[in-house]
Coordinates of C-alpha atoms in Angstrom, one line a residue:
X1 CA 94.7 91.3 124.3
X2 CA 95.0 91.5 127.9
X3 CA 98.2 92.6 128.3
X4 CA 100.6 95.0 127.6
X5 CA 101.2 95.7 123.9
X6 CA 105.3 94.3 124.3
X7 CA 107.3 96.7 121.9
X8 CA 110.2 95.9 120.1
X9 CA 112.3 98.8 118.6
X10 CA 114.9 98.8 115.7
X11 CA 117.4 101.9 116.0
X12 CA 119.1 103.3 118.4
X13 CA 120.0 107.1 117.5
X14 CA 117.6 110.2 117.0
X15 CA 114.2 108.8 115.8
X16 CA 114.2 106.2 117.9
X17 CA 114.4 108.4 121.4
X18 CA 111.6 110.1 120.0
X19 CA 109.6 106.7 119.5
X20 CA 110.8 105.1 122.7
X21 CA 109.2 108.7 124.8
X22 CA 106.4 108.6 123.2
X23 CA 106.1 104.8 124.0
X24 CA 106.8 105.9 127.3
X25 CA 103.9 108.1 127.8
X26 CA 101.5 105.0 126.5
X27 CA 99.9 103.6 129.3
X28 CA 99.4 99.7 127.3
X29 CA 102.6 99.7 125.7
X30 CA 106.0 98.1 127.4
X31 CA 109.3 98.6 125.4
X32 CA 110.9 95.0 126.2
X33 CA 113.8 95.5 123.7
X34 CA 116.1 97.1 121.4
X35 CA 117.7 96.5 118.7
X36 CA 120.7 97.9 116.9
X37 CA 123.9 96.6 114.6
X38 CA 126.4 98.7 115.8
X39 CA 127.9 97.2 119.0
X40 CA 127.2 99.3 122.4
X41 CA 124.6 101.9 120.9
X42 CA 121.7 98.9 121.6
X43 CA 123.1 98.6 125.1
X44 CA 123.6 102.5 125.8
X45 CA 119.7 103.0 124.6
X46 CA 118.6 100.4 126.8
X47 CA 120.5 101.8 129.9
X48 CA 119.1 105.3 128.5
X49 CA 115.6 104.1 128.8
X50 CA 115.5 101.7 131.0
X51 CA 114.4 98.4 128.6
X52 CA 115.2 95.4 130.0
X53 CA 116.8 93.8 126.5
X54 CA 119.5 94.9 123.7
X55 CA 120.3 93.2 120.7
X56 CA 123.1 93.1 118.0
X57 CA 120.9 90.6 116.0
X58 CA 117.3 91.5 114.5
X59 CA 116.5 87.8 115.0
X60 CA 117.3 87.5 118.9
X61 CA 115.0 90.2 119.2
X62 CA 112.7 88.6 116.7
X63 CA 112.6 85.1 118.7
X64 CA 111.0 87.1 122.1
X65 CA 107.4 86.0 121.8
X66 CA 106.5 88.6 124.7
X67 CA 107.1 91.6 121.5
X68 CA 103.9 92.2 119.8
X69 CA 105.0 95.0 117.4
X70 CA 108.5 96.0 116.2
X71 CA 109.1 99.7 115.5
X72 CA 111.4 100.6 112.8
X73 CA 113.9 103.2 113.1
X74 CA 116.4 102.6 110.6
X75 CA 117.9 104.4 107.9
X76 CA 115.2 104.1 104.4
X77 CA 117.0 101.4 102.4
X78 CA 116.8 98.9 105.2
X79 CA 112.9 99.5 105.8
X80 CA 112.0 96.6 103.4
X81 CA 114.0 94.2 104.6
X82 CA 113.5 94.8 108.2
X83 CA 109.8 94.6 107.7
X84 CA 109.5 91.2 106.0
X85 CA 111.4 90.0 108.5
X86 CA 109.4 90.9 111.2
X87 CA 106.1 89.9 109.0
X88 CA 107.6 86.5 109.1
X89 CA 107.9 86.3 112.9
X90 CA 104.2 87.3 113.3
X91 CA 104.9 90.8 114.8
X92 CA 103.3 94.1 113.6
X93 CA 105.4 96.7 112.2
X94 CA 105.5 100.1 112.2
X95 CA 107.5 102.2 109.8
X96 CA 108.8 105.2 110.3
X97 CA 108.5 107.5 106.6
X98 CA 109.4 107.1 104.3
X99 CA 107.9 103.4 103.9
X100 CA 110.9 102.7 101.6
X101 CA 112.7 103.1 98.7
X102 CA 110.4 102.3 96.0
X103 CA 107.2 100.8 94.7
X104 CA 108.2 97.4 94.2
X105 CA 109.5 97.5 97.9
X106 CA 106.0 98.6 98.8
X107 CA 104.1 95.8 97.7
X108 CA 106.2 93.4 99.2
X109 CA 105.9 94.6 102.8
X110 CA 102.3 95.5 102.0
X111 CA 101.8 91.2 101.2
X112 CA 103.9 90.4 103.2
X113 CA 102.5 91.6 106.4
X114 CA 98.6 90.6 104.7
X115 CA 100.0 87.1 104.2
X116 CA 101.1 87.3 108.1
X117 CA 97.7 88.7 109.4
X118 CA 100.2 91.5 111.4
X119 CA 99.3 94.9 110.7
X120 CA 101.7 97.6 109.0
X121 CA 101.4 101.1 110.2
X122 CA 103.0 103.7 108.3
X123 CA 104.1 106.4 111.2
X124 CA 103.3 109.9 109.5
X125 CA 102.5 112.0 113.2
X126 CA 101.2 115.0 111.4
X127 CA 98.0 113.2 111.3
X128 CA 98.2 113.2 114.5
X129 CA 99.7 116.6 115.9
X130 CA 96.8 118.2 117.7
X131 CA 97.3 121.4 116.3
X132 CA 96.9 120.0 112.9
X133 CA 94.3 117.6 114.1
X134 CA 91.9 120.4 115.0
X135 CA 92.7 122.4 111.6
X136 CA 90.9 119.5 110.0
X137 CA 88.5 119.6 112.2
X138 CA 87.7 123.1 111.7
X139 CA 87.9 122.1 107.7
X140 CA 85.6 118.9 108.6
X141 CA 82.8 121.0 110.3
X142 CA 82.7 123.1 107.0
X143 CA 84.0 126.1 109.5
X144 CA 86.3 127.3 106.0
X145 CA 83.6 126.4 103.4
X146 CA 85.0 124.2 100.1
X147 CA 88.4 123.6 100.5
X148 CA 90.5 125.5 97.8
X149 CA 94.5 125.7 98.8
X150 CA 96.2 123.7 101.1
X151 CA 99.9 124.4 102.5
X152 CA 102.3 122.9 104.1
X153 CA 106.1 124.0 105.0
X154 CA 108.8 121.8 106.8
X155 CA 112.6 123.6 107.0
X156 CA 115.4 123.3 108.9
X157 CA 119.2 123.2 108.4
X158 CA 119.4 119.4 107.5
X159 CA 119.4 116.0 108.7
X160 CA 121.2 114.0 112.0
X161 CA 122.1 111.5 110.8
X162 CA 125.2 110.5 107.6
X163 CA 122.8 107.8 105.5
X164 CA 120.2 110.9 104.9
X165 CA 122.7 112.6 102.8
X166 CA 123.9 109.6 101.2
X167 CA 121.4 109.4 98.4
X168 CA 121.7 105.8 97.7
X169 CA 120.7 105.1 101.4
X170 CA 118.1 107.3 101.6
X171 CA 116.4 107.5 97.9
X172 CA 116.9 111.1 97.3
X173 CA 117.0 114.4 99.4
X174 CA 115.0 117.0 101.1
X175 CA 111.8 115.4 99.4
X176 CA 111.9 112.0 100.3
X177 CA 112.8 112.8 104.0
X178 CA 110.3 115.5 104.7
X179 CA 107.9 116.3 101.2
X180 CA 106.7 112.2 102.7
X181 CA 105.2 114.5 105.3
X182 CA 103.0 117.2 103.5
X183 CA 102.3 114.3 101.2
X184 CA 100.1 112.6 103.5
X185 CA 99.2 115.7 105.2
X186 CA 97.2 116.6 102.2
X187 CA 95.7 113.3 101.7
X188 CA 94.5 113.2 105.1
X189 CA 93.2 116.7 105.0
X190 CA 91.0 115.9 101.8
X191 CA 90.4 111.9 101.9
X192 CA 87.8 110.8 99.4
X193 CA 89.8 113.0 96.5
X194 CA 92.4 111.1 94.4
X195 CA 95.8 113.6 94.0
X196 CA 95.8 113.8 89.8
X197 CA 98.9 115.9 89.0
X198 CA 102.4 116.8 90.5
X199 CA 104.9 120.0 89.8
X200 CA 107.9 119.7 91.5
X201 CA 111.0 122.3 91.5
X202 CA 114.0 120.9 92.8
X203 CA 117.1 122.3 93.5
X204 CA 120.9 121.6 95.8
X205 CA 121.5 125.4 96.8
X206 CA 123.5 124.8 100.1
X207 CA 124.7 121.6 100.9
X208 CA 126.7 120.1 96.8
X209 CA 129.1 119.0 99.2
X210 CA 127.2 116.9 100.8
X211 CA 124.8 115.5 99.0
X212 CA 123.3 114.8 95.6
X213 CA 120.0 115.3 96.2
X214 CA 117.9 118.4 96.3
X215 CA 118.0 120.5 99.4
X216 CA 115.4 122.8 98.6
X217 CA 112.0 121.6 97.0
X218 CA 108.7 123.4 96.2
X219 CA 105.6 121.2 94.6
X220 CA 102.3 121.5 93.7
X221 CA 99.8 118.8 93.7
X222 CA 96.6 119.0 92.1
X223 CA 93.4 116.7 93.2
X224 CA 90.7 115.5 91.0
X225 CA 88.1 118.2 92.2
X226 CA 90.8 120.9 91.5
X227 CA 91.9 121.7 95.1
X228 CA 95.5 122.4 95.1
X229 CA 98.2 121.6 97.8
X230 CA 101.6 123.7 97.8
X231 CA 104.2 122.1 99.9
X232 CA 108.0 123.4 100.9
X233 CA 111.0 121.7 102.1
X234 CA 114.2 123.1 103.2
X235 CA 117.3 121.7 104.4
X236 CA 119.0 125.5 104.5
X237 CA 116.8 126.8 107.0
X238 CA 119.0 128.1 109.8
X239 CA 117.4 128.7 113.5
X240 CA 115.4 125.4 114.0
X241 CA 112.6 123.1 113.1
X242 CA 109.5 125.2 110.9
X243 CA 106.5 123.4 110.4
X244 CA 103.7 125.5 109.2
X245 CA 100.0 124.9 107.6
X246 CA 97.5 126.5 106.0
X247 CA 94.0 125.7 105.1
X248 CA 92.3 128.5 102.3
X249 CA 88.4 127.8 102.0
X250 CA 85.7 129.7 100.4
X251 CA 84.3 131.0 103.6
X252 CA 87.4 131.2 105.5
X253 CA 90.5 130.2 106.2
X254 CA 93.1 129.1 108.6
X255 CA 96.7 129.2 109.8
X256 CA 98.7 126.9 112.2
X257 CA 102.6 127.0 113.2
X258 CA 103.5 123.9 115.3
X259 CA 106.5 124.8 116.5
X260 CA 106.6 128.5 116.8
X261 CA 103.3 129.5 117.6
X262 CA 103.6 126.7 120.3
X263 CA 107.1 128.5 121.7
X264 CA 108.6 130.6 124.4
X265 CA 109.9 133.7 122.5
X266 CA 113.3 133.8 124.5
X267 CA 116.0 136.2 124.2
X268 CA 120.0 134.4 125.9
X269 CA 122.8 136.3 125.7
X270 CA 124.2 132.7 126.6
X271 CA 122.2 130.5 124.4
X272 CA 119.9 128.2 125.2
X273 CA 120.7 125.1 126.2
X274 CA 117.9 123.2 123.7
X275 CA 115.4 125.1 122.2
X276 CA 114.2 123.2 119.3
X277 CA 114.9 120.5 117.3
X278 CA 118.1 120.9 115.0
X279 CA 118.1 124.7 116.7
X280 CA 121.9 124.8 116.4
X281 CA 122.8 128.0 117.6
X282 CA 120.3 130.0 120.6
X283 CA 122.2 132.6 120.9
X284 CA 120.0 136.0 120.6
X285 CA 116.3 134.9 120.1
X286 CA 115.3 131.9 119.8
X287 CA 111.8 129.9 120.0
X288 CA 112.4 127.6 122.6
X289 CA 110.1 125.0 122.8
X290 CA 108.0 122.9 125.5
X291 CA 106.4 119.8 125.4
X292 CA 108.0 119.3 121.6
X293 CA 107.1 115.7 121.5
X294 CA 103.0 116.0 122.5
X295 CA 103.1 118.9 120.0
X296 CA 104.4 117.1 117.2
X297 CA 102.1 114.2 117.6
X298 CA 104.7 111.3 118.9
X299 CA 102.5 110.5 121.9
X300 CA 99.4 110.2 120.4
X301 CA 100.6 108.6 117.2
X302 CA 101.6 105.6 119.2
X303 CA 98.8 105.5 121.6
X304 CA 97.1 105.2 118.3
X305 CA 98.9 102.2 117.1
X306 CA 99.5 100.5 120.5
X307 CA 95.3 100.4 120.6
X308 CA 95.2 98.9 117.1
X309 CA 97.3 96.3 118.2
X310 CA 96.1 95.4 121.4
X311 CA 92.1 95.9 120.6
X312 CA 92.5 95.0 116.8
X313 CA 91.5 98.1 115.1
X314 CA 92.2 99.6 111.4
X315 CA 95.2 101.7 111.8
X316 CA 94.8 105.7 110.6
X317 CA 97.7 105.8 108.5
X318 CA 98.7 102.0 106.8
X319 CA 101.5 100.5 104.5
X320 CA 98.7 101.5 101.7
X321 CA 99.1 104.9 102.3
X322 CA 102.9 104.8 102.6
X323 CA 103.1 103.4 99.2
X324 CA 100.5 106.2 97.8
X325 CA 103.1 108.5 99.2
X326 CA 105.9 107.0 97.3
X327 CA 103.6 107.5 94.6
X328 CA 103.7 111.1 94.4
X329 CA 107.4 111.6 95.3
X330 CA 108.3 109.2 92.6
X331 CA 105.9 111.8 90.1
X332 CA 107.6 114.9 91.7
X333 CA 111.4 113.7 91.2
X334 CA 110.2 113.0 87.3
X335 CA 108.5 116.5 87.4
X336 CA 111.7 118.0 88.4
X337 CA 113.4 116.3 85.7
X338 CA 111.5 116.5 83.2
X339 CA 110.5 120.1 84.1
X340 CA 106.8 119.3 83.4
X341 CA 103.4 118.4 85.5
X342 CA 103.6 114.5 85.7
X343 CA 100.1 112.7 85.8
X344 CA 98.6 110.3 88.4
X345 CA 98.6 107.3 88.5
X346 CA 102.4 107.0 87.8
X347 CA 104.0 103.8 87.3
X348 CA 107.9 103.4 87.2
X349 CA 110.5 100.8 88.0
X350 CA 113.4 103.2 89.1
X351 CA 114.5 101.8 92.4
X352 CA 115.0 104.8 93.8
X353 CA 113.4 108.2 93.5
X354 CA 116.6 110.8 92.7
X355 CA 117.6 109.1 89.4
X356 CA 114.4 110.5 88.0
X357 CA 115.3 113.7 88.4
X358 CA 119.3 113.1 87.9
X359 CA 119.0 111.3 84.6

């Protein structure tokens, strides 16, 4: 492809600012259009960002044959649907995570795009924070010896946005909107090992008034060569984003904080004006950040799948993966439930993750 990778993008509030600045530092990519239901937010983000169209209507957008790949930024139980109708119109899709609400949703936009020839990119940017991306290098060159214990923490005080409390939106809670994270984390850290066994504790300690599903959530996977990967999610952490890693290894091991060890430690008797994401009050200390964005991986992640587009390349992170994802949080939310370790593969036909675990 000679030029420009043309970008289409579907959403209009928080995740999709973050997609359309990261687009914005990608030197092949061109953000033609947007694309949002609710009337006005399609044209605010396009005055926002400067993109020359807004839509109302998925299709209008679809029917621009200058887009080559459509970014989706809508709520979870649209995902599906969104993506085979993009397949159709012979644009690649990327997805942010979750891929979607279940299995059986998986495979269809996994054939569907393979019918299309398009490519489905599943947008997980820890694989691409560069923090994290030299952790596995340091794991990679053997620096830590045999990998033993992996972790992996994501808290804060909850979610922007309505449909990611409403459990029937979003598929469940803390777990299927940021355990889809440390998920893939792990199978990225430790690649040719197959993830055998899942614990899961779940529990709603803050936020019963908001939501059904789990606000707090700690699980244990275990791969086939017995390495085990602990992983924690909050949505009750006060004070801002925390996103921490650790890789233990028989001859070393190593620790890496992508938000706070990144920081300004700043002291306001004031408060900051932004600090970090979902930072909601910055009064006293707070970590305030700089260059968020490039240290979450944003900028690279799409530079990443701008290139597969435009030079025809296997994308790091695919639709495949996504669903491998599901995988696991479908096992965890049964784990939880059942209160026992839940064997992989698992196979269910819930259509969404929660009931397991509210039965």
């Amino acid at each position: 492809m000679d030029k420009k990778v043309g970008i289409g993008l579907v959403g209009s509030q928080f995740i999709s600012s973050i997609h359309a600045d990261a687009l914005g530092r990608v030197a092949d990519a061109e953000i033609l259009a947007v694309m949002s239901p609710t009337e006005g937010n399609a044209k605010n983000f396009a005055e926002k960002f400067n993109i020359p169209n807004h839509f109302t209507e998925l299709d209008q957008m679809l029917s621009m044959p200058e887009i080559d790949m459509v970014v989706i930024g809508a709520p979870n139980y649209l995902h599906c649907e969104i993506t085979l109708k993009i397949a159709k119109a012979g644009k690649h899709v990327v997805v942010e995570k979750p891929l979607c609400m279940n299995l059986k949703e998986a495979d269809l936009m996994i054939d569907a795009c393979k019918q299309a020839n398009v490519k489905l990119m599943y947008a997980e940017e820890l694989c691409f924070a560069p923090k994290y991306v030299r952790m596995k290098a340091l794991l990679d060159e053997g620096a830590l010896g045999k990998p033993v214990l992996f972790k992996q923490s994501e808290k804060h005080d909850g979610p922007h946005a309505d449909h990611f409390w409403d459990v029937e939106r979003s598929g469940g809670g803390v777990t299927m909107d940021m355990g889809c994270h440390a998920i893939q984390f792990f199978r990225w850290l430790h690649p040719e090992k197959a993830i055998k066994s899942v614990y899961a504790q779940m529990m709603t300690s803050v936020h019963a008034d908001k939501t059904k599903g789990e606000d707090n959530a700690i699980i244990i996977l275990e791969f086939e060569d017995g390495v085990v990967a602990m992983m924690e999610e909050s949505w009750t952490k006060l004070g801002g984003m925390d996103d921490k890693a650790e890789i233990h290894g028989s001859e070393g091991v190593a620790y890496a904080d992508l938000l706070q060890g990144s920081s300004i430690q700043t002291y306001s008797n004031k408060g900051v004006g932004y600090a970090v994401e979902k930072a909601g009050n910055t009064i006293g200390w707070s970590y305030t950040m700089y260059e968020e964005s490039w240290n979450y991986g944003f900028p690279q992640e799409f530079e990443h799948f701008v290139d597969c587009v435009k030079n025809d390349k296997q994308p790091l992170v695919t639709g495949e993966d996504g669903k491998a994802v599901l995988e696991v949080i479908f096992a965890a939310y049964e784990s939880a439930g059942s209160g026992k370790k839940v064997e992989l593969p698992f196979k269910t036909e819930v259509d969404k993750p929660y009931k397991l675990w509210k039965k």
